[in-house]
CSV table of C-alpha atoms and ligand atoms in Angstrom, one decimal:
chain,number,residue,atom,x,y,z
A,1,UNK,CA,0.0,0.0,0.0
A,2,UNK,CA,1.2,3.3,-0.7
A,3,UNK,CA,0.5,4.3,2.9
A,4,UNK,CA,3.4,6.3,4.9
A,5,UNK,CA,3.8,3.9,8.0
A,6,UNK,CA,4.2,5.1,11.2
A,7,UNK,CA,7.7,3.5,13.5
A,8,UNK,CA,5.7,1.2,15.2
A,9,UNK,CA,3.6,-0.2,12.0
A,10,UNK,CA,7.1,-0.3,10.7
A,11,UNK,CA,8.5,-2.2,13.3
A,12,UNK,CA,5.5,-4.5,13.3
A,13,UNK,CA,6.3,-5.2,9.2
A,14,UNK,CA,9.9,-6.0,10.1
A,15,UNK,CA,8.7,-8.8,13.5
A,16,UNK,CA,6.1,-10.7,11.6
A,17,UNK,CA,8.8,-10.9,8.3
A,18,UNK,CA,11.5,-12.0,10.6
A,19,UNK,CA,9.9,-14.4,12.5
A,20,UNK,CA,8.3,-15.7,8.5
A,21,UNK,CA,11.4,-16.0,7.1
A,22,UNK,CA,12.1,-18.2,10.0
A,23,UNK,CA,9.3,-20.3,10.2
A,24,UNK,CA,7.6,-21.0,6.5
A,25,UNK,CA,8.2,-25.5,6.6
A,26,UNK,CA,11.4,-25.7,4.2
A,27,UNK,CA,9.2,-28.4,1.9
A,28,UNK,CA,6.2,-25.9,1.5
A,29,UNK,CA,5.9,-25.5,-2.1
A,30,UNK,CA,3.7,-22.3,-2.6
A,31,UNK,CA,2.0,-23.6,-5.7
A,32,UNK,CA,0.3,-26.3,-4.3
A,33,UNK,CA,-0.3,-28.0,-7.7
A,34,UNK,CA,3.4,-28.9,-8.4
A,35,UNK,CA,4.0,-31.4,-6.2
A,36,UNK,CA,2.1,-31.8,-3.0
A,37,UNK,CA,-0.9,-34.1,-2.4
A,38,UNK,CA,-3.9,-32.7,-1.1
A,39,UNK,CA,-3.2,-34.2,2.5
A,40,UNK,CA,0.1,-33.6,2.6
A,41,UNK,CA,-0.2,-30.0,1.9
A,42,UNK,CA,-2.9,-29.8,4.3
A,43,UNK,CA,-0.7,-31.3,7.0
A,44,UNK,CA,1.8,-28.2,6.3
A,45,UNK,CA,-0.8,-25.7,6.6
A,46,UNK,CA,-1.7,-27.4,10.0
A,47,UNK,CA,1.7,-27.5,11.2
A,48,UNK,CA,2.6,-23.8,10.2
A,49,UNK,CA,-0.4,-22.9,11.9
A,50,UNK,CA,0.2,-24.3,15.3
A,51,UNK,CA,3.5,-23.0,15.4
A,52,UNK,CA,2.1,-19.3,14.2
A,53,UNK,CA,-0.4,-19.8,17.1
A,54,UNK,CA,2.2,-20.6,19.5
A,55,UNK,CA,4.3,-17.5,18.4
A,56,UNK,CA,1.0,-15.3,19.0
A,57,UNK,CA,0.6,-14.5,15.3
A,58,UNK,CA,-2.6,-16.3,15.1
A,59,UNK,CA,-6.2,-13.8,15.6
A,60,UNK,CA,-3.8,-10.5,15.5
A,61,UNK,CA,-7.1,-8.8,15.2
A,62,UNK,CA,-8.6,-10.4,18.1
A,63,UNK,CA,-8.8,-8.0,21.1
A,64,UNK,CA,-6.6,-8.4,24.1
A,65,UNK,CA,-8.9,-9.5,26.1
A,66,UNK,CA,-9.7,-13.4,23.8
A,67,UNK,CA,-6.0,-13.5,23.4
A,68,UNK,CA,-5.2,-11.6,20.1
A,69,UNK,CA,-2.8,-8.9,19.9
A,70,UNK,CA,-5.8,-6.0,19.0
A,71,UNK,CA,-3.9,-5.1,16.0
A,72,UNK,CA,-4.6,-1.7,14.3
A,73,UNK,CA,-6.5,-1.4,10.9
A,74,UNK,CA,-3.0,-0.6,9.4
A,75,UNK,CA,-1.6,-3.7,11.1
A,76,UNK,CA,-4.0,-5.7,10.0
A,77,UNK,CA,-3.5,-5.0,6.5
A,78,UNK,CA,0.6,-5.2,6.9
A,79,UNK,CA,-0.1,-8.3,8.3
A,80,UNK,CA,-2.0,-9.6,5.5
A,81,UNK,CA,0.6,-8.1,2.5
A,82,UNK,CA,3.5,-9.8,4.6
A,83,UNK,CA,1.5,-13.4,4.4
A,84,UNK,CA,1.5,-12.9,0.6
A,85,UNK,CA,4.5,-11.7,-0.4
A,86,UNK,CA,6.4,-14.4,1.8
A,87,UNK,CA,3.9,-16.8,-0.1
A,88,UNK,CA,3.5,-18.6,3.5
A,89,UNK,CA,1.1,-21.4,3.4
A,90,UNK,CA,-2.6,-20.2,3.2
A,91,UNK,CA,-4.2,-20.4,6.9
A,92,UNK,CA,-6.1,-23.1,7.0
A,93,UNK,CA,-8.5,-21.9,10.2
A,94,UNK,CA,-9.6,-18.9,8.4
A,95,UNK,CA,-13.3,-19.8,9.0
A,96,UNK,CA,-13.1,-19.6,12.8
A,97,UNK,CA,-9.8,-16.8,13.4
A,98,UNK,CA,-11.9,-14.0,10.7
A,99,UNK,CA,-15.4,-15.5,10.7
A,100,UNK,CA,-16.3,-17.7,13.9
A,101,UNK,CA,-14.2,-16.1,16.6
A,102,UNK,CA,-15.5,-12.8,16.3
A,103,UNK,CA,-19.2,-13.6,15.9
A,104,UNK,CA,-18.7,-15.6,19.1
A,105,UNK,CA,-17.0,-12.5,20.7
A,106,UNK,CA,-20.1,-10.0,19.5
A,107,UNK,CA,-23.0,-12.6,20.3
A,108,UNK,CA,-21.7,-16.0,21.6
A,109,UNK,CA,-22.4,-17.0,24.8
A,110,UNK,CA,-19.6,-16.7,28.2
A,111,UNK,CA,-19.2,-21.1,27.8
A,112,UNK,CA,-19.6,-20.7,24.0
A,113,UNK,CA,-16.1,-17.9,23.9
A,114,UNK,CA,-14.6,-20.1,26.7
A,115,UNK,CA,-15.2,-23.6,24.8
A,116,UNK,CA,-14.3,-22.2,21.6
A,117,UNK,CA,-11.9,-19.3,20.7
A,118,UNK,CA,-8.6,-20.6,22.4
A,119,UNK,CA,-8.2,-23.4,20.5
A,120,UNK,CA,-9.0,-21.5,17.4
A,121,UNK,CA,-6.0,-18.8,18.5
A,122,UNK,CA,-3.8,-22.1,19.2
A,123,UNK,CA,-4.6,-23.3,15.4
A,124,UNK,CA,-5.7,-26.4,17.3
A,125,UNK,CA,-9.3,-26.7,16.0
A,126,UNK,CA,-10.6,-25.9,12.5
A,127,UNK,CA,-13.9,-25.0,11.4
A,128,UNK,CA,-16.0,-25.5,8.2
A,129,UNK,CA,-18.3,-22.7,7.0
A,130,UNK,CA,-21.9,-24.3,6.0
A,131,UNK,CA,-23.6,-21.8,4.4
A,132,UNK,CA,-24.4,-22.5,0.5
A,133,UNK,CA,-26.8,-25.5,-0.4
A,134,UNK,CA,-27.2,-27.1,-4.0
A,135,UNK,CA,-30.4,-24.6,-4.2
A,136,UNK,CA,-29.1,-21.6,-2.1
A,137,UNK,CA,-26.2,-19.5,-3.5
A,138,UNK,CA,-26.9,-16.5,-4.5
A,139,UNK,CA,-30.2,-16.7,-3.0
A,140,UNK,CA,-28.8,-17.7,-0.2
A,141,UNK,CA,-31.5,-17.2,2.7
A,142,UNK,CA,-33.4,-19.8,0.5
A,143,UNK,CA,-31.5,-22.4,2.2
A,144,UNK,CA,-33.9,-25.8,3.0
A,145,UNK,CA,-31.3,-27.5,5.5
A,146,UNK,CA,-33.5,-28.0,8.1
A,147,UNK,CA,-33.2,-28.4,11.9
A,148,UNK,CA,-36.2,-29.3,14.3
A,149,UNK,CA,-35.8,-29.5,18.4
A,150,UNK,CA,-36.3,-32.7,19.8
A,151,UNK,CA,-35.9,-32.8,23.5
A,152,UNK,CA,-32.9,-30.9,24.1
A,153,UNK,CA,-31.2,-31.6,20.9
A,154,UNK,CA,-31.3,-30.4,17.6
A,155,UNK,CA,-31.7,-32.6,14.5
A,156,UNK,CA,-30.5,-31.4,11.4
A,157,UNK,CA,-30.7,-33.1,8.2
A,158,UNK,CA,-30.1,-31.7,4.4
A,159,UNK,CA,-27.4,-31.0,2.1
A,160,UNK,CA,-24.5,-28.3,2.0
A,161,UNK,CA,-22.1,-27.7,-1.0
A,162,UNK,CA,-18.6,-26.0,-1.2
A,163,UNK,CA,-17.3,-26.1,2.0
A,164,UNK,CA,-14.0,-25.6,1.7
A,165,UNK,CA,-12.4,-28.5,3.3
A,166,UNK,CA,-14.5,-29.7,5.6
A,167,UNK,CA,-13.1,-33.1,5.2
A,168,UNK,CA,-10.4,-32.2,7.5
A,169,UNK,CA,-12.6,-29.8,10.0
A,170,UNK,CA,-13.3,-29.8,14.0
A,171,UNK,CA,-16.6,-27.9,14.0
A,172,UNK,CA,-19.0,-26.6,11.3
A,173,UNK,CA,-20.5,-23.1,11.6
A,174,UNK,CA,-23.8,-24.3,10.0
A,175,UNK,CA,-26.9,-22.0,8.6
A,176,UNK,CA,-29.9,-24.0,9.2
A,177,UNK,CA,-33.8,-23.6,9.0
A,178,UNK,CA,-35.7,-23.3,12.6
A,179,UNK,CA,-38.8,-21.7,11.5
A,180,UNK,CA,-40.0,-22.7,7.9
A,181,UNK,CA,-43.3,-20.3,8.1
A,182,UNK,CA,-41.9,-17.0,8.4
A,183,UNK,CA,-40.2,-15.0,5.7
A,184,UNK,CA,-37.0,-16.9,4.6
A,185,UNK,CA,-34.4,-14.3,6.3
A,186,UNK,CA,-36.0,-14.4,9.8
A,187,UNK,CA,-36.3,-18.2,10.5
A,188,UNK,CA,-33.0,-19.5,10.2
A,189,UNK,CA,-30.1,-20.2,13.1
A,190,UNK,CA,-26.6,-20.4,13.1
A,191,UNK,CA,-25.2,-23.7,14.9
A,192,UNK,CA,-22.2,-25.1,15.6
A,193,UNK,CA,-21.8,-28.5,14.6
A,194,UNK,CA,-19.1,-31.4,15.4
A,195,UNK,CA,-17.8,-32.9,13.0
A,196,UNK,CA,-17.3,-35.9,13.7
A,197,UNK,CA,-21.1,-36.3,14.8
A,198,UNK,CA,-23.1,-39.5,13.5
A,199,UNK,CA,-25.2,-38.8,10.7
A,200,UNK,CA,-22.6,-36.6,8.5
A,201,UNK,CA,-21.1,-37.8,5.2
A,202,UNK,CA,-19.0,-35.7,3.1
A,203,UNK,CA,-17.8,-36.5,-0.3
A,204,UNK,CA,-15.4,-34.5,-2.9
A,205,UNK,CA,-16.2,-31.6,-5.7
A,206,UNK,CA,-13.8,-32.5,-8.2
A,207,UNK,CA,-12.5,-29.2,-9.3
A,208,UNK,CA,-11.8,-28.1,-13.0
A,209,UNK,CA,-8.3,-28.2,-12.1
A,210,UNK,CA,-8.0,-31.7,-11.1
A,211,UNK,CA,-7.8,-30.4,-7.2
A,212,UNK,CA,-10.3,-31.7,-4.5
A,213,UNK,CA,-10.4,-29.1,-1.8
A,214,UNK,CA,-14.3,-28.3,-1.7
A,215,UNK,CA,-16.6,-30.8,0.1
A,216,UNK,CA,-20.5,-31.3,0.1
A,217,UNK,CA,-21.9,-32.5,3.6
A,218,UNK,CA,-24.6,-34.6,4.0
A,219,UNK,CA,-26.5,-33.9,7.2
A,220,UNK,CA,-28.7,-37.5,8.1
A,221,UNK,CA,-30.8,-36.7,11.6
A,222,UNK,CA,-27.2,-34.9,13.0
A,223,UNK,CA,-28.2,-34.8,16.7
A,224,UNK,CA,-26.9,-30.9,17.9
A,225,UNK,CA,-26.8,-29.8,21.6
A,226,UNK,CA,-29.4,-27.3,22.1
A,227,UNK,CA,-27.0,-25.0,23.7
A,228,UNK,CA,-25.2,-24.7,20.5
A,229,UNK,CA,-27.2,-22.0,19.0
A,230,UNK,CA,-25.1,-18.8,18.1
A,231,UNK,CA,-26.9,-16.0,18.7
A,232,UNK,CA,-30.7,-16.3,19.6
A,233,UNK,CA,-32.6,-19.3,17.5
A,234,UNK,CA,-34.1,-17.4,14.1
A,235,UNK,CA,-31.1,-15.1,14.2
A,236,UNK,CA,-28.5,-16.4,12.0
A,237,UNK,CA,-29.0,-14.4,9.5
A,238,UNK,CA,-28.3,-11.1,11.3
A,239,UNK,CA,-25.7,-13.2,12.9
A,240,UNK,CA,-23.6,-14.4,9.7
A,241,UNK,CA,-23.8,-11.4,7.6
A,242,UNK,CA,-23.2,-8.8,10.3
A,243,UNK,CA,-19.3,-9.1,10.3
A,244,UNK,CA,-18.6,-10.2,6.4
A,245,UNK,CA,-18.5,-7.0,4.9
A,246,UNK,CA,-15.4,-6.0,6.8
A,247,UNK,CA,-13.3,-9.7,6.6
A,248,UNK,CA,-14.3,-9.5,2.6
A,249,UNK,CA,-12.2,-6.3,2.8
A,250,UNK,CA,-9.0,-7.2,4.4
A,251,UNK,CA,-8.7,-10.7,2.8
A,252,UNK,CA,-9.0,-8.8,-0.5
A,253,UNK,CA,-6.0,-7.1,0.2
A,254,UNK,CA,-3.5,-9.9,0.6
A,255,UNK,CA,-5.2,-11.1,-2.6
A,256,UNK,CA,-4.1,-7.7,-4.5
A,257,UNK,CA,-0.5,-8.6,-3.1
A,258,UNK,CA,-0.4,-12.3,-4.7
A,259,UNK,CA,-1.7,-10.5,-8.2
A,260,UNK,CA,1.1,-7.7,-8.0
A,261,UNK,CA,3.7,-10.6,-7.4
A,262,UNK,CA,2.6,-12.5,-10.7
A,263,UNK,CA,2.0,-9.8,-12.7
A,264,UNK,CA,6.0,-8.9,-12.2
A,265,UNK,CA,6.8,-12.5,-12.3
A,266,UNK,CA,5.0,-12.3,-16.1
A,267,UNK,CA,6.7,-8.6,-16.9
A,268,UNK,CA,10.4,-10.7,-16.3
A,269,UNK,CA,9.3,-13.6,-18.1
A,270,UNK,CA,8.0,-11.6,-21.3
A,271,UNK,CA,11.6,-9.5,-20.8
A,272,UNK,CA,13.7,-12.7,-21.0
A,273,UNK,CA,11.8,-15.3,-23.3
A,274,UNK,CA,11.4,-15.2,-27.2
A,275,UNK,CA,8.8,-15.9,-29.6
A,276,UNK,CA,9.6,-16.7,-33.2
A,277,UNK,CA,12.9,-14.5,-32.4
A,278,UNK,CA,11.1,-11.4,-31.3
A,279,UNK,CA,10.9,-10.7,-27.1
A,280,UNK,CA,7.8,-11.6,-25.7
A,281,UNK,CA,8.0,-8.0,-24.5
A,282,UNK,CA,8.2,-6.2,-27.8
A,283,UNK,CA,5.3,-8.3,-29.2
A,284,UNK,CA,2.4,-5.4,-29.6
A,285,UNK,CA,-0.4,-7.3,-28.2
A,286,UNK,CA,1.7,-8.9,-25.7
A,287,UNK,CA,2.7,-5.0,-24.9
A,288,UNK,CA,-0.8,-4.2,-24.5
A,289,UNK,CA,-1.7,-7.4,-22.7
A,290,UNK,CA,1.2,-6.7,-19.4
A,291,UNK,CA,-0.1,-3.1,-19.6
A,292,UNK,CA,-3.8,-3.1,-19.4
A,293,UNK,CA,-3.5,-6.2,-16.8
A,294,UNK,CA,-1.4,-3.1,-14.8
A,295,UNK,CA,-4.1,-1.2,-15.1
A,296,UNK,CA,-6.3,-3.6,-13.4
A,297,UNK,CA,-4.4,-4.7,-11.2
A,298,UNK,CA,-4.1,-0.8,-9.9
A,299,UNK,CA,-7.7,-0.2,-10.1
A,300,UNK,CA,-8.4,-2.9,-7.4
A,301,UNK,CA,-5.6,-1.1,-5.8
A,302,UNK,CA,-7.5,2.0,-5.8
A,303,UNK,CA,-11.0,-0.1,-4.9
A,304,UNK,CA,-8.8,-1.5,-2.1
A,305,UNK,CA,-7.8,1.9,-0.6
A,306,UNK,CA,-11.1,3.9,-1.0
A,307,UNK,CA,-12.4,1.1,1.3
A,308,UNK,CA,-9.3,1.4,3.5
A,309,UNK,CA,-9.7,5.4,3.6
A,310,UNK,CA,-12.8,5.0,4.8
A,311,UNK,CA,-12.5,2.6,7.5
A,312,UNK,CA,-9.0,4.8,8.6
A,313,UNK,CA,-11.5,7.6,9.0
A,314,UNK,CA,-13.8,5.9,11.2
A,315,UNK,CA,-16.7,5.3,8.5
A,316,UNK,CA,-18.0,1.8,7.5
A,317,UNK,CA,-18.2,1.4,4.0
A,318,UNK,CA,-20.5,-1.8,2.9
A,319,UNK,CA,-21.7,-2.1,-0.4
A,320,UNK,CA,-18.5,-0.5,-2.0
A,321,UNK,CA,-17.4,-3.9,-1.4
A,322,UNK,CA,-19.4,-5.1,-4.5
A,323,UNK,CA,-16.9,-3.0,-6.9
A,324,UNK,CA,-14.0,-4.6,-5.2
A,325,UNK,CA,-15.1,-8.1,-5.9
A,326,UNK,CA,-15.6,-6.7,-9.9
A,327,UNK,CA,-12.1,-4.7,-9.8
A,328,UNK,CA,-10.9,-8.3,-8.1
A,329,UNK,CA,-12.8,-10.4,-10.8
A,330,UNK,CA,-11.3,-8.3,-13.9
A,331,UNK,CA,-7.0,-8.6,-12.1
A,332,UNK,CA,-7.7,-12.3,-11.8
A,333,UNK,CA,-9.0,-13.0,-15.1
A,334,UNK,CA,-6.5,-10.7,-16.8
A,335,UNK,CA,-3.5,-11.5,-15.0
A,336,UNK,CA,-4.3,-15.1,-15.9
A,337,UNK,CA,-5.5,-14.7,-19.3
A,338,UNK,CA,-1.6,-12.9,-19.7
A,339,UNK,CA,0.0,-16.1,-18.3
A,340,UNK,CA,-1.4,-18.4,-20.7
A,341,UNK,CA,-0.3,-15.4,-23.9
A,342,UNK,CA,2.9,-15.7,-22.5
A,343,UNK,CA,3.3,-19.5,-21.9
A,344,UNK,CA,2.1,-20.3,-25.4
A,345,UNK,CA,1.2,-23.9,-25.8
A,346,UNK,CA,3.9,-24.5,-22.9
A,347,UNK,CA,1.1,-23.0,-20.7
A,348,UNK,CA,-1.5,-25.4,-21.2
A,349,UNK,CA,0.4,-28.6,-19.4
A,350,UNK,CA,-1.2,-29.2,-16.8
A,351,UNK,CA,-0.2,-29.1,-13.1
A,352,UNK,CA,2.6,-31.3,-12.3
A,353,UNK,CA,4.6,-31.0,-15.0
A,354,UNK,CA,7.4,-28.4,-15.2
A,355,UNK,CA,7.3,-27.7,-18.7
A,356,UNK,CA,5.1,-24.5,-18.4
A,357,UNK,CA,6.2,-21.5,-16.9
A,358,UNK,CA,5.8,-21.1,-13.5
A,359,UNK,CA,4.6,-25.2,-13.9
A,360,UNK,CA,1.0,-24.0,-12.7
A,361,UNK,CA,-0.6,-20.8,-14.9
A,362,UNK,CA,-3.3,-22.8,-16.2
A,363,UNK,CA,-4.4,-24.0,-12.6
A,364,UNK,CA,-4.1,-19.9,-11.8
A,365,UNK,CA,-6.4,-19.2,-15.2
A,366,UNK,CA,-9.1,-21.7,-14.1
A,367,UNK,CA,-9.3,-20.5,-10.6
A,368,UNK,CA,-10.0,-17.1,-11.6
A,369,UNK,CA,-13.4,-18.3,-13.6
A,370,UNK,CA,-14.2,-19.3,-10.1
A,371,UNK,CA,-13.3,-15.7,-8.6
A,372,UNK,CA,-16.2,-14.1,-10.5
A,373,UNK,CA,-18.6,-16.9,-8.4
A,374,UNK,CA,-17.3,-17.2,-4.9
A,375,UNK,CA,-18.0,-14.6,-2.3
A,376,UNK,CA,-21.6,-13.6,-4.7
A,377,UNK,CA,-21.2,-13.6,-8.6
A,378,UNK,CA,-20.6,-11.0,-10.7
A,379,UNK,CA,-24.2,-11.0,-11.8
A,380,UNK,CA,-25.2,-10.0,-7.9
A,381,UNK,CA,-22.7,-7.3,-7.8
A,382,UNK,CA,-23.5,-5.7,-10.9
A,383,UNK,CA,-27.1,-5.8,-9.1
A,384,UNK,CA,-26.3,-4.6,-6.2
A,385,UNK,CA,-24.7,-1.7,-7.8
A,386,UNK,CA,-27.6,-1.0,-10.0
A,387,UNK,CA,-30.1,-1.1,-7.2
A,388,UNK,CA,-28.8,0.0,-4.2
A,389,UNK,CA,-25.7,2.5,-5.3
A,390,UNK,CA,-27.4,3.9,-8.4
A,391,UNK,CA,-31.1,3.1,-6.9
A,392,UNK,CA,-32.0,1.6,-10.2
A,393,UNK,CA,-35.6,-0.6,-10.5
A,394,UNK,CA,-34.7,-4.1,-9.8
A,395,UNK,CA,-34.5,-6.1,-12.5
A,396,UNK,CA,-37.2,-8.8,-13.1
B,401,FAD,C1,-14.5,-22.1,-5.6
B,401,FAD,C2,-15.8,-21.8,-4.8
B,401,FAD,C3,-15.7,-21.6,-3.4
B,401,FAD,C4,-16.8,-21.3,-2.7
B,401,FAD,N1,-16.7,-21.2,-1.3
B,401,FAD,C5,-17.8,-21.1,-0.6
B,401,FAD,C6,-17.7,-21.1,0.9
B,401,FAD,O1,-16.6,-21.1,1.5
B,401,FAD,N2,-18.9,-21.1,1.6
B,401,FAD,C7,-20.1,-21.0,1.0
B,401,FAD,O2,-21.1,-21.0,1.7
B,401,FAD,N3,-20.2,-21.0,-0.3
B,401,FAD,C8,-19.1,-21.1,-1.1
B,401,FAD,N4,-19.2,-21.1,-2.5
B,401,FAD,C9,-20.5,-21.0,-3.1
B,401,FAD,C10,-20.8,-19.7,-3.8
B,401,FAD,O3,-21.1,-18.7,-2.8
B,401,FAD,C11,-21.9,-19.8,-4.8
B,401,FAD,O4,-21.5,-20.7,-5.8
B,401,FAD,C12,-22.3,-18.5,-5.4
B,401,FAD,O5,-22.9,-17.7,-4.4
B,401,FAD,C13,-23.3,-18.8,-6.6
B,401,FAD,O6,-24.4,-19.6,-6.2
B,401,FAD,P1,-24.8,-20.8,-7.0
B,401,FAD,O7,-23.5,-21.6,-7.3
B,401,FAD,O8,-25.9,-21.5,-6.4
B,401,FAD,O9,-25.3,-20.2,-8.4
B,401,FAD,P2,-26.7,-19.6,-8.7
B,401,FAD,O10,-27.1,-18.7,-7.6
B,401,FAD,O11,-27.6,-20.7,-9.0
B,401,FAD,O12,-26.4,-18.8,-10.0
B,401,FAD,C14,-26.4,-19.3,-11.3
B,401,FAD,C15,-26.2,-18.2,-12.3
B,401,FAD,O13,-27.3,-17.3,-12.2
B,401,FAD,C16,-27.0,-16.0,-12.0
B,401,FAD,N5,-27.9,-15.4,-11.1
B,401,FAD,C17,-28.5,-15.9,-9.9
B,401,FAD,N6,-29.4,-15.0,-9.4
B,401,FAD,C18,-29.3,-13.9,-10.2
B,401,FAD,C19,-30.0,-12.7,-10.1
B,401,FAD,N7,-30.9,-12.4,-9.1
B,401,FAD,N8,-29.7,-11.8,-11.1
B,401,FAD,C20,-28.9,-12.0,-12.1
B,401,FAD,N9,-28.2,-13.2,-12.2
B,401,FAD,C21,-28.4,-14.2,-11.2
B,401,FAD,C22,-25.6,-16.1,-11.3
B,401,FAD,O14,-24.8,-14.9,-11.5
B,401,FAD,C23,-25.0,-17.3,-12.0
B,401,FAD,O15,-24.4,-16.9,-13.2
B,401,FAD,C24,-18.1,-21.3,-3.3
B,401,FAD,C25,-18.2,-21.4,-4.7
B,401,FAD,C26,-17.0,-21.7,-5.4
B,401,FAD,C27,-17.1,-21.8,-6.9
């Protein structure tokens, strides 16, 4: 960020890269694809993570009083930018450090914080996030998964899709239906499920890429205390939206980071390589290709630091996020979309072989398609913006 940094944020920067450069496991290969299995390179992520939560760089964010170091905005985003440009493995309990612990520390209950958050700030326990359902993505509050009381448990049965990794997960922060005869948004709750519970079977979404790390969860009469309820019963709505807005935004920028760093990656490979004798660099549409991918790659900068202005200044932006997922959408694609140009027909072996440059650019192409769905599609931003920026009739 081109933020002036004050001695202590800088001091911060030079700790957490220190104590990175000491710590990232020697066999961590960044691009997952070239080597690693899927359980191996889970088992990394799980190791780096205990030791980070040992070392108290787990939850920075959290407040003092749960254990985190209550970071400042700006440390919170130097923190983020440090994780990507030291490519350190991705953190495998983001569901409950940026999603789970602070709900619980806004509306959990005293046992529910005590139970919960200092294993998560260990990186001992996991969590899945159960939100989407085969028929609830975009419409998300139309979720059927349904969960009736019966005695002092819950029961829960129905389907989830896309939770990342829930395979390997503790717990399960679960949206579930309590009340199917009042409008859709006001009768579901959020529960937190174990995993391991009777009654759950998961099975694999095989990726486009050949990867494996999204589940679907089966939920088969799952028996749920009744104490387990986060927030009050009918309230997980309110409860799992109320904090997204703001995680969206910081995540975001340690995703700006890893597209900076591959966009210069790209710049030395079209400086260095030759097609048909010519550089790749003086090739005119290869020109035109690194520069408008510059361009947006800095206008998700800029998206990035109106939203950071305004938080800086005390304001809370929310539906500004919806350009920053288009700005995000359009740096992926093109940034991607530039690999392949460069790699020629190099670029389209497939993970594993070293052949293409970089060994994994069309893995990086084929997970951008599925940046313009996760987190709401581009579709629902471009509404959003119609209807509730530019207040424009809804659209049929
Ligand atoms: C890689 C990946 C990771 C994901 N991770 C998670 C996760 O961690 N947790 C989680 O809960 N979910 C996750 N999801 C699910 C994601 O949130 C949904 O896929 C997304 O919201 C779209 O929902 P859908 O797939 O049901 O598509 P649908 O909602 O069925 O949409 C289908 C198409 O119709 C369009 N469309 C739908 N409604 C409208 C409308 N009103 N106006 C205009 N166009 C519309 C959409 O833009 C899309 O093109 C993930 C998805 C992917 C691909």
């Amino acid at each position: 960020m081109d933020i002036d940094l004050s001695p202590q944020e800088l001091e911060f920067r030079r700790e957490f890269r220190t104590w990175l450069e000491h710590n990232i496991p020697e066999n961590w290969e960044p691009r997952e694809a070239r080597g690693q299995s899927h359980h191996e390179s889970w088992e990394l992520r799980r190791d780096f993570e205990r030791r980070m939560g040992r070392d108290g760089w787990l939850g920075v964010a959290w407040p003092e009083e749960y254990g985190g170091r209550g970071a400042t905005l700006m440390e919170q985003v130097i923190y983020q930018e440090e994780l990507a440009r030291s490519e350190a493995p991705g953190l495998a309990g983001h569901v409950g450090l940026q999603m789970v612990g602070p709900i619980l520390m806004e509306v959990g209950t005293d046992e529910q914080r005590a139970r919960f958050l200092p294993p998560i700030l260990r990186g001992e326990e996991v969590w899945y996030q159960g939100f989407s359902e085969p028929n609830a993505g975009s419409d998300l509050a139309g979720l059927q998964t349904r969960a009736v009381l019966d005695g002092d448990e819950w029961v829960i049965s129905g389907q989830k899709v896309w939770g990342g990794f829930a395979e390997f997960a503790d717990w399960g922060a679960v949206l579930v239906r309590t009340d199917p005869d009042v409008p859709k948004h006001k009768g579901i709750s959020f529960m937190v499920v174990d995993m391991k519970s009777p009654g759950i079977d998961i099975s694999y979404i095989r990726e486009i890429h050949g990867g494996s790390n999204m589940n679907e969860v089966f939920f088969d009469g799952v028996r749920v205390p009744r104490d387990n309820v986060i927030s009050e019963i009918n309230d997980g709505w309110n409860a799992a939206t109320r904090l997204l807005t703001w995680e969206r935004g910081v995540i975001t920028l340690s995703i700006l980071v890893n597209h900076e760093i591959f966009w210069e990656r790209l710049r030395e490979y079209a400086l260095a390589n030759k097609r048909g004798g010519r550089r790749l660099a003086d090739i005119p549409h290869i020109r035109e290709a690194l520069a408008q991918t510059y361009v947006n790659i800095r206008m998700m900068k800029l998206a990035n630091l109106r939203w950071l202005a305004h938080y800086l200044k005390g304001e809370r932006p929310g539906l500004e996020t919806s350009y920053m997922k288009l700005y995000w959408n359009s740096a992926h694609k093109s940034v991607s979309d530039l690999a392949l140009e460069l790699g020629g027909a190099d670029a389209l072996e497939l993970p594993g072989s070293h052949a293409a440059p970089e060994g994994a650019f069309p893995v990086e192409w084929m997970a951008s398609r599925a940046t313009s769905i996760l987190g709401g599609t581009e579709d629902i931003q471009r509404n959003i913006i119609a209807e509730r920026i530019y207040g424009l009739p809804r659209g049929s």
